[in-house]
XYZ file of N, CA and C in Angstrom:
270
model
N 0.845 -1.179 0.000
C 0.000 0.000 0.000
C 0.887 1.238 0.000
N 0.826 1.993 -1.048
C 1.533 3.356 -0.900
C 0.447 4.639 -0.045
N 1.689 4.961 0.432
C 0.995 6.226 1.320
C 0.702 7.446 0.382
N -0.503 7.981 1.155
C -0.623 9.421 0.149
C -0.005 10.765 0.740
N 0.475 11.261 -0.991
C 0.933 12.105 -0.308
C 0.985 13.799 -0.269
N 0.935 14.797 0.353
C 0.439 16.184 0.001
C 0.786 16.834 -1.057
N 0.397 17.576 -2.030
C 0.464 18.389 -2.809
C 0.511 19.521 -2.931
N 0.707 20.798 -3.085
C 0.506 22.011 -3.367
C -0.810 22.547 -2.940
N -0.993 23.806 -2.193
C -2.856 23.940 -2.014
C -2.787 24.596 -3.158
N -4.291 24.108 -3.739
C -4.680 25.401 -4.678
C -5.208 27.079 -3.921
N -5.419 26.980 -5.301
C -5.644 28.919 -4.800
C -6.937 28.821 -4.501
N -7.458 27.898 -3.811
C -9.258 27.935 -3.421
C -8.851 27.120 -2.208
N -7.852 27.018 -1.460
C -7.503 26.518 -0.715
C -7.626 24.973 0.097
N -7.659 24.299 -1.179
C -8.188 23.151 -0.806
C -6.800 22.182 -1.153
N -6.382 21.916 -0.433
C -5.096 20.740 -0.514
C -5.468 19.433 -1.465
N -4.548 18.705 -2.033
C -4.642 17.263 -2.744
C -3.925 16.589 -2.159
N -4.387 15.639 -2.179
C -3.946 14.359 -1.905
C -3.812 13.414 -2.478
N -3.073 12.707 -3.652
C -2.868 11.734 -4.187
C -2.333 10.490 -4.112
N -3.333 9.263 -4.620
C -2.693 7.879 -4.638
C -3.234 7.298 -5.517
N -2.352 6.844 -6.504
C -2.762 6.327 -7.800
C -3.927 6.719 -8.205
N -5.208 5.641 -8.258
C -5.977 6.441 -8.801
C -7.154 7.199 -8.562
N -6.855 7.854 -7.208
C -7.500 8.625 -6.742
C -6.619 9.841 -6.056
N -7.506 11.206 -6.157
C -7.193 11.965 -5.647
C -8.311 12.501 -4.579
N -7.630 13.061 -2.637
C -8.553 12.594 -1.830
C -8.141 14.524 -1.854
N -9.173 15.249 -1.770
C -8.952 16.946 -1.557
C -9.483 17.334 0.092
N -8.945 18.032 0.641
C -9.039 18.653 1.983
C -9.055 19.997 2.102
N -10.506 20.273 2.750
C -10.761 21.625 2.746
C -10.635 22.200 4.211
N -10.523 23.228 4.082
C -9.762 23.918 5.973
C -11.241 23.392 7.185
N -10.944 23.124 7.955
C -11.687 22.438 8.935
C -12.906 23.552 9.179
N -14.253 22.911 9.011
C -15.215 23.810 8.955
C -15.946 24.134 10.581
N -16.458 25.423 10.880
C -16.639 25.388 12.017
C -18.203 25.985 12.094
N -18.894 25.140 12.913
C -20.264 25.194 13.061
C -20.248 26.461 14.475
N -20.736 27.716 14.096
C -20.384 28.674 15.144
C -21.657 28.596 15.856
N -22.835 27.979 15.401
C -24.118 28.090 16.296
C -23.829 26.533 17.640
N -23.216 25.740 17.133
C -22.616 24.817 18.387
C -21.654 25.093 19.077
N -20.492 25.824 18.821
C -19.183 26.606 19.186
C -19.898 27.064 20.566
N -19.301 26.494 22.021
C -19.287 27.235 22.868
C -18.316 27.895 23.430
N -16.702 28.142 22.605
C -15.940 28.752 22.909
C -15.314 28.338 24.174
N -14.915 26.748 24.086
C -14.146 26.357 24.942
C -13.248 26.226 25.242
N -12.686 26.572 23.803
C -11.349 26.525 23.711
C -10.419 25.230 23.609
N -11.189 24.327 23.770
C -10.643 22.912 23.726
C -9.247 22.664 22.417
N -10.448 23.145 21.326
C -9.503 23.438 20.069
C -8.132 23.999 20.075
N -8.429 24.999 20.165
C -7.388 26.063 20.002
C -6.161 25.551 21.058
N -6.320 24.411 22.248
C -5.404 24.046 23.200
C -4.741 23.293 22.218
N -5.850 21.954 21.925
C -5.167 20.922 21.309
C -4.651 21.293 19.989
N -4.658 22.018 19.161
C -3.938 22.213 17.744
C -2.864 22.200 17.506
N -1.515 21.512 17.147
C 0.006 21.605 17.418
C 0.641 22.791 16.278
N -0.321 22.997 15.583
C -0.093 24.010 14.632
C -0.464 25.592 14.474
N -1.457 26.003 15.849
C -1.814 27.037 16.110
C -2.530 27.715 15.043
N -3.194 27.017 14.659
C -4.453 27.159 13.455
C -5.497 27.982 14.087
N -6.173 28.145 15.082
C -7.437 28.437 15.534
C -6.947 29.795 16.636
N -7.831 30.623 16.501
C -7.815 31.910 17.559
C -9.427 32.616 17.532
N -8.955 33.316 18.806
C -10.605 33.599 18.945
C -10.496 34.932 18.915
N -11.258 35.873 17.881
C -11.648 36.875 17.432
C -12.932 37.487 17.638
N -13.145 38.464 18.054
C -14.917 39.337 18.310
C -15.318 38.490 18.645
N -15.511 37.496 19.833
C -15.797 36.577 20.377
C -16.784 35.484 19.666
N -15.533 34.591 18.512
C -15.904 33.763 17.540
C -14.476 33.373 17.455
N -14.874 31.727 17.254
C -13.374 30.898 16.997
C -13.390 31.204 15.787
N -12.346 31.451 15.224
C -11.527 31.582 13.947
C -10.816 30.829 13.004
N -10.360 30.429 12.076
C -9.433 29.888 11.318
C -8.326 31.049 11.573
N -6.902 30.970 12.194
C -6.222 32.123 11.484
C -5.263 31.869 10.677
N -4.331 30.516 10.760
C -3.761 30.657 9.919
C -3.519 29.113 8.995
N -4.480 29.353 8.054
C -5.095 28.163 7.362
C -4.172 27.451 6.567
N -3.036 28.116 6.035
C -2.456 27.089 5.155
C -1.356 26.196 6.314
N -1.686 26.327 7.898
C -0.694 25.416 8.790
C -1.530 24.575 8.543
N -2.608 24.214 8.503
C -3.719 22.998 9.381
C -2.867 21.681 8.353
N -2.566 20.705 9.216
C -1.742 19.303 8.487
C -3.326 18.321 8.538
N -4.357 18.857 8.771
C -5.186 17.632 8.716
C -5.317 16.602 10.052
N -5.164 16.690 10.760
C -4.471 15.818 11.859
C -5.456 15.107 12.430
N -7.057 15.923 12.855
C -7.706 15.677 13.475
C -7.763 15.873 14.467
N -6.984 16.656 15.565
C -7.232 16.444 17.070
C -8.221 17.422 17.317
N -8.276 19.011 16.606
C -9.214 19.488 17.057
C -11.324 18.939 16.718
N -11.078 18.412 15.623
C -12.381 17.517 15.565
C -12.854 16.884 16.958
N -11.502 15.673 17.170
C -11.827 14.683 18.439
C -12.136 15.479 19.354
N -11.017 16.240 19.779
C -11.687 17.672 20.984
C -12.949 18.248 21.149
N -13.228 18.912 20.237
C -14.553 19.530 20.365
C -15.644 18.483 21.264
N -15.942 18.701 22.171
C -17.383 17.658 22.886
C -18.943 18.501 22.100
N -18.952 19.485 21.403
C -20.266 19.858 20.831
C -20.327 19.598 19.563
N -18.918 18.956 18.910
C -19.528 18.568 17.385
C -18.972 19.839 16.412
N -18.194 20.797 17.420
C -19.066 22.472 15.855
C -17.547 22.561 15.075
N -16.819 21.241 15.240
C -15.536 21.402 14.765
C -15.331 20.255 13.467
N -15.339 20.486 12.594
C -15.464 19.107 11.200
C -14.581 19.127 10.371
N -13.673 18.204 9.611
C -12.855 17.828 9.063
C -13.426 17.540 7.705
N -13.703 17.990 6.659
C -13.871 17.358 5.088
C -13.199 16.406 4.459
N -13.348 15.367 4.232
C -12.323 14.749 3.108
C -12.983 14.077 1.935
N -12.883 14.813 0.756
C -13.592 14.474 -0.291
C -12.556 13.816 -1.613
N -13.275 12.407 -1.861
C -12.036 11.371 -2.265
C -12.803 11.401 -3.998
N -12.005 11.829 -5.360
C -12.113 11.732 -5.935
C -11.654 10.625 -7.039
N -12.116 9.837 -7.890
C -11.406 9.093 -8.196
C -11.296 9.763 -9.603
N -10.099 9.404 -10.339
C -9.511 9.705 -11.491
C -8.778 8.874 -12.596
C-alpha cells in the first residue's frame, strides 16, 4: 500500500492528496459557530496554532498550517468542529 501524499494547495484553498488512482482533496476544517461554545478545547489541542478567537468567535487564522491531523475535531465535545475529506477518483 503506498501512502498518500500532500500536494501544493490550490488557490481555493483546498489541498490534494494523491494515490494512484485517486485523488482525496481537503478543505480547511469547517466550524459550526451556532454549536461553538468557545471552549477553547480546540485552540489548546492544535500543534499548529491554526485556531484563535476573534470578536468573540473561533476563527481559522492561519489556514495554510492545518496538516489535517484531526485532534481538534476529536476535541470539540459539541460537534461544531469538522474535518472534510472528499475522495475523488480519477
Amino acid at each position: 500500500m503506498r501512502l498518500l501524499s500532500l500536494t501544493d494547495k490550490g488557490s481555493d484553498g483546498i489541498f490534494s492528496l494523491r494515490k494512484e488512482n485517486s485523488v482525496m482533496e481537503l478543505a480547511l476544517p469547517l466550524i459550526n459557530k451556532k454549536l461553538c461554545t468557545l471552549c477553547g478545547k480546540c485552540v489548546e489541542i492544535c500543534p499548529e496554532g491554526v485556531y484563535a478567537f476573534r470578536d468573540d468567535e473561533l476563527r481559522i487564522e492561519i489556514g495554510q498550517a492545518c496538516t489535517y491531523c484531526g485532534l481538534c475535531e476529536e476535541a470539540c465535545p459539541e460537534g461544531a468542529v469538522r474535518l472534510e475529506y472528499i475522495i475523488r477518483w480519477v
